[in-house]
Coordinates of C-alpha atoms in Angstrom, one line a residue:
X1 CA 16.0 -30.4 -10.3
X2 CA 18.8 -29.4 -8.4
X3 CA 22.8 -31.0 -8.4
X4 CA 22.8 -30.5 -5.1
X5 CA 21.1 -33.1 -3.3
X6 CA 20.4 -30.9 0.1
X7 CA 19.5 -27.8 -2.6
X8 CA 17.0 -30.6 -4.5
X9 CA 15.4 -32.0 -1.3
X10 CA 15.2 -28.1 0.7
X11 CA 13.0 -26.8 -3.2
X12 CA 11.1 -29.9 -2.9
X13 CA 9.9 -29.8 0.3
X14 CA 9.4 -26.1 -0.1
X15 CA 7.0 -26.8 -3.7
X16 CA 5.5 -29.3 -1.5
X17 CA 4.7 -27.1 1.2
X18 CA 3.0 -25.0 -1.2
X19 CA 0.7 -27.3 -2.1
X20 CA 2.6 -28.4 -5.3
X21 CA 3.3 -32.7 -6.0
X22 CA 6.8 -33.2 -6.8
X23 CA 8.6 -35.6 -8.7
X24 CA 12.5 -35.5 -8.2
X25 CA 14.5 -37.3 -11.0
X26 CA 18.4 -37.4 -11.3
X27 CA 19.1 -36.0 -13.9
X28 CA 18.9 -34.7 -17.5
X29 CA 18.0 -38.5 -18.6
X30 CA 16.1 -39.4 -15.8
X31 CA 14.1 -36.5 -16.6
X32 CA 13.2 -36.7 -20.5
X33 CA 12.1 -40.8 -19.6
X34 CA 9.5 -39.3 -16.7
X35 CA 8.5 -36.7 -19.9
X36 CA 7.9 -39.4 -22.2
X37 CA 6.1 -41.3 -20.0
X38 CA 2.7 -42.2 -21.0
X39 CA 0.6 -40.7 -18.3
X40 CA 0.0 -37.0 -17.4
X41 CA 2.5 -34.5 -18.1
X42 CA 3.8 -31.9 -15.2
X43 CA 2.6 -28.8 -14.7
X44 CA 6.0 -27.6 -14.5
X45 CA 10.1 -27.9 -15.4
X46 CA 12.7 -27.3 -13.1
X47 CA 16.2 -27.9 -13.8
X48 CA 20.0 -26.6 -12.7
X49 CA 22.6 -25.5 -15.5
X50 CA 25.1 -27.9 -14.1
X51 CA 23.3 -31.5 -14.4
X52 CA 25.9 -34.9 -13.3
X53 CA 25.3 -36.0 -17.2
X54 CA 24.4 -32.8 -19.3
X55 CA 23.1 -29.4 -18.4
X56 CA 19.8 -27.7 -18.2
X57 CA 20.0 -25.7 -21.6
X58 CA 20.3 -28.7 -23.6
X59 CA 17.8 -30.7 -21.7
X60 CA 15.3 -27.4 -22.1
X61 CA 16.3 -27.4 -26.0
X62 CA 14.8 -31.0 -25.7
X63 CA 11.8 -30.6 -23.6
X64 CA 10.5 -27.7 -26.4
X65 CA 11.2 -30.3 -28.7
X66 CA 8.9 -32.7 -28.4
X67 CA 5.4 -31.5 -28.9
X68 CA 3.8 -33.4 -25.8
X69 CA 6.3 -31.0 -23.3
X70 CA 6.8 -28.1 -26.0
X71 CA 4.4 -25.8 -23.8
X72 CA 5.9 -26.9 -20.3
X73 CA 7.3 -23.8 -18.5
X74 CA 11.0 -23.9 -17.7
X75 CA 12.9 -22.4 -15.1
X76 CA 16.9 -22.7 -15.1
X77 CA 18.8 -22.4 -11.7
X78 CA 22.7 -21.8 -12.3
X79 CA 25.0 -22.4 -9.4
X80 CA 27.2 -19.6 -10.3
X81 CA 25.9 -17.1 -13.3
X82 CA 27.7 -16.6 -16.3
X83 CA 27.0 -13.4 -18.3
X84 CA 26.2 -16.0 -21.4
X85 CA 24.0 -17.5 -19.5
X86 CA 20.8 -15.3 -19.8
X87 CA 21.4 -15.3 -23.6
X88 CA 21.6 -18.8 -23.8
X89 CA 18.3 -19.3 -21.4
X90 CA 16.9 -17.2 -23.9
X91 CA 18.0 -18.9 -27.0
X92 CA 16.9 -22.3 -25.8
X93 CA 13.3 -21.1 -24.7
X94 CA 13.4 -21.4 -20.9
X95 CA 10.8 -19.1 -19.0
X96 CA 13.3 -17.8 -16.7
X97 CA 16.8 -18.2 -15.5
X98 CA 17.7 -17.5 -11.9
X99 CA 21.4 -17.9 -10.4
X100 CA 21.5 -20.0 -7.3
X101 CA 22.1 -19.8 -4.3
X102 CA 18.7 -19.3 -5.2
X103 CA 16.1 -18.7 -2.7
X104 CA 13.3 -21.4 -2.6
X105 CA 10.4 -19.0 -2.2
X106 CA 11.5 -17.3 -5.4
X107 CA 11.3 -20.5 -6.9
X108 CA 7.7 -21.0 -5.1
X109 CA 6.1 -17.9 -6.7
X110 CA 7.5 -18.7 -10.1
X111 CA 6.0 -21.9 -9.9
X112 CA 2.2 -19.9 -8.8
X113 CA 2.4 -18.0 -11.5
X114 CA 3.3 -19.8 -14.5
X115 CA 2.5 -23.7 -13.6
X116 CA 0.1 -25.3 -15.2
X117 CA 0.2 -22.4 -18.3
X118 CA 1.9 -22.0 -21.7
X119 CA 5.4 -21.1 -22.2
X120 CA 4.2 -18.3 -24.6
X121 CA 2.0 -17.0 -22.2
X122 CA 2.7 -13.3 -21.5
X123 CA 0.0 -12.3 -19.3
X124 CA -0.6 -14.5 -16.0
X125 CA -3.5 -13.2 -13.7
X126 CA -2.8 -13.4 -10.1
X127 CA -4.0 -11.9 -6.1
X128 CA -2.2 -10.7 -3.6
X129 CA -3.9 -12.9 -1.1
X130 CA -2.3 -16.2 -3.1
X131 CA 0.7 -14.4 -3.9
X132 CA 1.9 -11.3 -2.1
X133 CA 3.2 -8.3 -4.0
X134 CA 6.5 -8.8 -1.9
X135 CA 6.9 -11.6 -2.8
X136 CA 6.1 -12.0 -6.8
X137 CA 8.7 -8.3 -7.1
X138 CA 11.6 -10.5 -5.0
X139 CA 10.7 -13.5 -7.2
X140 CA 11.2 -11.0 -10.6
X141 CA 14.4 -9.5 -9.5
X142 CA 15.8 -12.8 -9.1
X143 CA 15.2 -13.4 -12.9
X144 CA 16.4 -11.9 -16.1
X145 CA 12.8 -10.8 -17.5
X146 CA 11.8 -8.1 -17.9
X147 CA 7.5 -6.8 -18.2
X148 CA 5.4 -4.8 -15.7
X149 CA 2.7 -5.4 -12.6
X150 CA -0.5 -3.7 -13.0
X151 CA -3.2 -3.8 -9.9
X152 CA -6.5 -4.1 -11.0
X153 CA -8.8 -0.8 -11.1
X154 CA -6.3 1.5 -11.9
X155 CA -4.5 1.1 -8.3
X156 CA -0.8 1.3 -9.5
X157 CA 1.9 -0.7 -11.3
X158 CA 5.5 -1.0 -11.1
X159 CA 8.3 -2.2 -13.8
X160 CA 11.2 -4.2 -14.0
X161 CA 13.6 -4.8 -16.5
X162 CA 16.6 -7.8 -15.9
X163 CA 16.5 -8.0 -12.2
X164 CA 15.7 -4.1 -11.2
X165 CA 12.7 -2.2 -10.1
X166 CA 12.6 0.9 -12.5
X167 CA 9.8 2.5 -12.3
X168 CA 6.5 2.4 -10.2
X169 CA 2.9 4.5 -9.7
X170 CA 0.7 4.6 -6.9
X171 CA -1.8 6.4 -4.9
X172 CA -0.4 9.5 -6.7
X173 CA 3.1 9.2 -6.3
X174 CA 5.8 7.7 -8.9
X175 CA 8.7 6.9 -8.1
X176 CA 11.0 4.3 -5.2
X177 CA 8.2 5.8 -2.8
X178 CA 5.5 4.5 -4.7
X179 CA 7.0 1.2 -5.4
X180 CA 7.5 0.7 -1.3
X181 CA 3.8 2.0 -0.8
X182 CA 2.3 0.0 -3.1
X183 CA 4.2 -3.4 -1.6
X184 CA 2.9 -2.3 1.3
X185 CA -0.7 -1.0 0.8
X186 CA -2.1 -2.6 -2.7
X187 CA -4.8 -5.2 -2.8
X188 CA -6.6 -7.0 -4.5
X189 CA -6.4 -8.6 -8.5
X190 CA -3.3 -7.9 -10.2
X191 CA -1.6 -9.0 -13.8
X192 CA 2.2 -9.8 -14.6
X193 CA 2.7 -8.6 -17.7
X194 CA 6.1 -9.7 -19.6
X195 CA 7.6 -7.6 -22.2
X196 CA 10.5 -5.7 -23.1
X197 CA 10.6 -2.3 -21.0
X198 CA 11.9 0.3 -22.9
X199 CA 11.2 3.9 -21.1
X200 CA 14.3 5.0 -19.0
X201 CA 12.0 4.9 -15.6
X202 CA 12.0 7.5 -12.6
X203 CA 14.9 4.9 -10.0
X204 CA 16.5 1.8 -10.3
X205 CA 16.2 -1.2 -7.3
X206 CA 17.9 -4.3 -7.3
X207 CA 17.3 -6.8 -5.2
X208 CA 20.0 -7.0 -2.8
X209 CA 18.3 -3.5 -1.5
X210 CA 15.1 -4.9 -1.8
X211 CA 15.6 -7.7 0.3
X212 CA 18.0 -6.2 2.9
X213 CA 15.8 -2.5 3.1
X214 CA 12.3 -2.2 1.3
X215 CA 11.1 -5.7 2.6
X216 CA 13.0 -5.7 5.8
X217 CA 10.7 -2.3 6.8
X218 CA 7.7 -4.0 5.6
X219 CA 8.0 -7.0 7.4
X220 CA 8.6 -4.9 10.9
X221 CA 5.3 -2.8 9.6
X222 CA 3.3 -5.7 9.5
X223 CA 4.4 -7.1 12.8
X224 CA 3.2 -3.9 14.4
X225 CA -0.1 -3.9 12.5
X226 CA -0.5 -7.2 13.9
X227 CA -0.7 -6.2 17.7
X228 CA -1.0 -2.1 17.2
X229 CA -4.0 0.4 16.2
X230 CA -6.3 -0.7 12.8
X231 CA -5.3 1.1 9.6
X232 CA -8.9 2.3 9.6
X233 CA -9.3 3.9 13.0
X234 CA -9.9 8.0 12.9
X235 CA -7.9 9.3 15.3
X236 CA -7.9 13.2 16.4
X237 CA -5.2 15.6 18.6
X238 CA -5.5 16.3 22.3
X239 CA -3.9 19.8 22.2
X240 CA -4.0 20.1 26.0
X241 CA -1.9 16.9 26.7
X242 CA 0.3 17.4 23.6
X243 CA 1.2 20.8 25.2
X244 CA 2.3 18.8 28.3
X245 CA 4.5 16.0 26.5
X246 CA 5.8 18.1 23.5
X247 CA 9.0 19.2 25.1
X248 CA 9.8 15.3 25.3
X249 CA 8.7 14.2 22.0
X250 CA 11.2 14.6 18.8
X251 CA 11.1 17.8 16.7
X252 CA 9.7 16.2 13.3
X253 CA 6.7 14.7 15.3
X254 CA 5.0 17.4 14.0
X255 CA 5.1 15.8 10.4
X256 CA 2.9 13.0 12.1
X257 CA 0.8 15.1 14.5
X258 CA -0.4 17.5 11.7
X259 CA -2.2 14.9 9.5
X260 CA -5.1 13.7 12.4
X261 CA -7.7 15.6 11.8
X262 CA -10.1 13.3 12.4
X263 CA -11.6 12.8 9.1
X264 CA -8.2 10.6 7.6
X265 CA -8.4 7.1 8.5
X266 CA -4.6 5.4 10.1
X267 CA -4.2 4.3 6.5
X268 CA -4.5 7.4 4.6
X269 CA -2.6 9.1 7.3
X270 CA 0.6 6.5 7.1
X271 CA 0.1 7.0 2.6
X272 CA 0.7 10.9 3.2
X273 CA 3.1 11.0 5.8
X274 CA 7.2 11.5 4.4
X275 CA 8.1 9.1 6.8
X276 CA 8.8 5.1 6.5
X277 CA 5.3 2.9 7.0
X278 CA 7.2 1.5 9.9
X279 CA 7.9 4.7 12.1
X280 CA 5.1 6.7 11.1
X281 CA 3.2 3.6 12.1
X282 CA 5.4 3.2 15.7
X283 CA 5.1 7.0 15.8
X284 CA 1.3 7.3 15.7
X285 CA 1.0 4.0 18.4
X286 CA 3.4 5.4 20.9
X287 CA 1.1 9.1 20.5
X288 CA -1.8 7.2 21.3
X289 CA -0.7 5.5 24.3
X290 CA 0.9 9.2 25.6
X291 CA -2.7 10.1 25.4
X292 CA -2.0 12.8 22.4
X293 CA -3.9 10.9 19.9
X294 CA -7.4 10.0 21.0
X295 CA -10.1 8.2 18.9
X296 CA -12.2 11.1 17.0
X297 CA -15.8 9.4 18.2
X298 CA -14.8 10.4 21.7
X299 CA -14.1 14.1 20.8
X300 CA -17.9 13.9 18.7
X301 CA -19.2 13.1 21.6
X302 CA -18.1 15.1 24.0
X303 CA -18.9 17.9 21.8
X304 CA -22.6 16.5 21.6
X305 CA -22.3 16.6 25.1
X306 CA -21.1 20.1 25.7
X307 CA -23.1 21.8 23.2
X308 CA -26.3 20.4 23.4
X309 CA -28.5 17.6 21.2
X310 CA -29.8 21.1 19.1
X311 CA -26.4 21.8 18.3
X312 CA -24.3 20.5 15.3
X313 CA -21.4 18.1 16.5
X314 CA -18.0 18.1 16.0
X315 CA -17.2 17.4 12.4
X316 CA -20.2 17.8 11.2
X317 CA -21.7 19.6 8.5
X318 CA -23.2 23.1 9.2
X319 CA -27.3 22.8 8.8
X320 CA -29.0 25.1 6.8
X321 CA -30.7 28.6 7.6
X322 CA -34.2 27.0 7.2
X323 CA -33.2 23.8 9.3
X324 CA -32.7 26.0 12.5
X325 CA -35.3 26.4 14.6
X326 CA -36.5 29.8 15.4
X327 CA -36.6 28.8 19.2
X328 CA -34.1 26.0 20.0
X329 CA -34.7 24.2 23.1
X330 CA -32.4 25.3 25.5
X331 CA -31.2 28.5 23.6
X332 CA -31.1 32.1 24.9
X333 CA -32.4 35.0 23.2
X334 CA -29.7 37.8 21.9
X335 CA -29.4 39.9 25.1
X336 CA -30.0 43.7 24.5
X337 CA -27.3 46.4 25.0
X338 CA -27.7 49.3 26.8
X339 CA -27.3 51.2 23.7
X340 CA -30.1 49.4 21.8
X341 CA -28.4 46.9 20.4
X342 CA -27.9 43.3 20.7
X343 CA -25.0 41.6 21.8
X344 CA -23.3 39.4 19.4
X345 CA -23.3 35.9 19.8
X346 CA -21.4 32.7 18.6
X347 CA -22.9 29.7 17.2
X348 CA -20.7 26.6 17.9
X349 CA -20.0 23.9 16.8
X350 CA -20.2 22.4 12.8
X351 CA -16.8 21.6 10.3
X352 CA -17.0 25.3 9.3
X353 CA -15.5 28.4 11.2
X354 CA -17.6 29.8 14.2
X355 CA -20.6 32.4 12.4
X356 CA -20.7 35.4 14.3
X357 CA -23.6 37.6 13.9
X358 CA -24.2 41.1 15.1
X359 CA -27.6 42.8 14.5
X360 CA -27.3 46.6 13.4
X361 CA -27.6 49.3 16.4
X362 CA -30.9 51.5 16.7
X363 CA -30.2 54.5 15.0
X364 CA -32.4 57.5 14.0
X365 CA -34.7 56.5 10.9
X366 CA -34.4 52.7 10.9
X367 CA -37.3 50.6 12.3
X368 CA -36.5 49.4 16.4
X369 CA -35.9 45.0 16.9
X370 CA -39.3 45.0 18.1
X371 CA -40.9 46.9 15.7
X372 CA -39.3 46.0 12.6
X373 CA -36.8 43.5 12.5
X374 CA -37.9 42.0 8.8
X375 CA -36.6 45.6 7.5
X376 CA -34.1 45.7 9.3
X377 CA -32.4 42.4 7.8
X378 CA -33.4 43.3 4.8
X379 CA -31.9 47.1 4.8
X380 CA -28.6 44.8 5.2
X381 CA -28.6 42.2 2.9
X382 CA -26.1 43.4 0.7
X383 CA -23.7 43.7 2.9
X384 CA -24.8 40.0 4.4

């Protein structure tokens, strides 16, 4: 319930909208007679502080008196806020208390986590593809709890503590950084955990910045995943046409440039980079269409193509001695010097570092190529 009549109409359609059945009442009387009504309780209690004939404290006071709405979540919306006020939501029982002008999809992700459970409840299980990290963190900083989210399989968490962010793990990092990365990376299960938060933390977030920075970026780095490369494409450097565009590109591109290697998928490069999600992401798209970046299949296969089917790929691993044939179709045979020796050659190709070998020169007392080559390794072998 709202005192507002626009604010109460713009919540319900917005509840309604989210799939939620909503029953608007007056006020504080209106509401206890539709909670003493015979048939099915709500799911749900939502009230403002400032009702036309009483206030939301006393009518939540009332609702955890009678045992038929005792377990009813409660959420309090004050017009202006009142540093008594979170005390006094306390004191009365209310689930959360959130000063208006408050934002209706606050109010929506409230209602998806706790609707339909027990007021006690201090665990609520939720998924980011019902209920977005960015949206259930803007919904917490909007209230006066305080407890921790924890992704499921040991991805991350972050805390909060009375409308600020204050600490946060993920994908190895702790910190402001790893909050932003996991709003914008996580997936999958996760649990809101309420409870008082007592370690000091690594930052502190409220939600003004939150709002106006964090999600801001996000929301610009989801509209260019929508429309730019996938997060899982490999992508590799063209050194030749980097040379040929790096005198217009800007000096820290090297801080994206270094981290395609052809192995990291888009993802794990945008998780490593210093950079914002956003630019490192609008970095590595406007590389790819100056040609810089190039899709590391192409680059496989060209080196398939250049060095011949007997011949490990690019990015590859390096076969064994006894997986090389003795004659390779298509290979030469170690020319001989002048000198008696052989000419050294270069096998290419593989995720190692070019293996150069070089047989020993003929010298007086050790067995000839021809004639002995089995010794002649095997004179060697220590120094191999």
């Amino acid at each position: 319930m709202d005192s507002e009549p626009g604010g109460q109409a713009a919540l319900a359609a917005a509840l309604a909208e989210a799939g939620f059945e909503v029953l608007l009442v007056a006020g504080a009387l209106a509401a206890l007679e539709a909670l003493a009504e015979g048939g099915m309780a709500p799911q749900m209690v939502i009230s403002a502080v400032e009702l036309p004939d009483g206030d939301g404290f006393s009518l939540c006071g009332q609702v955890r008196a009678e045992p038929r709405t005792a377990h009813l979540p409660v959420v309090l919306l004050a017009r202006r806020e009142e540093d008594f006020h979170r005390d006094l939501a306390g004191g009365v029982g209310a689930d959360d208390y959130l000063a208006q002008p408050a934002d209706a999809r606050d109010v929506v992700a409230l209602a998806r986590l706790k609707a339909g459970r027990s007021t006690g409840d201090a665990a609520f299980d939720a998924h980011t593809e019902q209920l977005p990290l960015t949206d259930v963190s803007r919904a917490l900083l909007a209230g006066v709890r305080s407890g921790r989210v924890v992704m499921s399989e040991g991805q991350g968490w972050f805390a909060f503590r009375h409308g600020l962010v204050v600490d946060a793990v993920f994908n190895g990092e702790r910190g402001s950084l790893a909050f932003r990365r996991m709003l914008g990376f996580a997936q999958g299960a996760y649990a809101l955990m309420l409870g008082p938060e007592l370690h000091k933390g690594s930052f502190s977030m409220d939600r003004p910045y939150l709002c106006e920075t964090v999600l801001q970026g996000l929301a610009r780095f989801d509209a260019l995943r929508a429309r730019g490369l996938p997060l899982a494409s490999r992508l590799t450097v063209d050194f030749a046409r980097l040379a040929e565009v790096l005198a217009s590109l800007p000096e820290d591109v090297g801080e994206v440039v270094r981290l395609f290697d052809g192995r990291r998928t888009l993802r794990a490069m945008l998780l490593e980079c210093p950079f914002p999600e956003a630019v490192s992401y609008e970095a590595s798209t406007r590389l790819f269409a100056l040609g810089v970046l190039v899709p590391a299949c192409l680059v496989e296969e060209r080196e398939r193509a250049r060095c011949g089917a007997t011949v490990p790929g690019f990015f590859e691993p390096a076969p064994s001695v006894e997986d090389v044939p003795v004659k390779a179709e298509g290979a030469c045979a170690p020319a001989p010097r002048v000198d008696g020796g052989v000419e050294p050659f270069t096998l290419v190709g593989g995720s190692q570092p070019p293996v150069i070998l070089d047989f020993p020169k003929k010298t007086p007392g050790v067995p000839s190529v021809a004639g002995g080559v089995d010794e002649a390794v095997r004179s060697d072998d220590a120094g191999v």
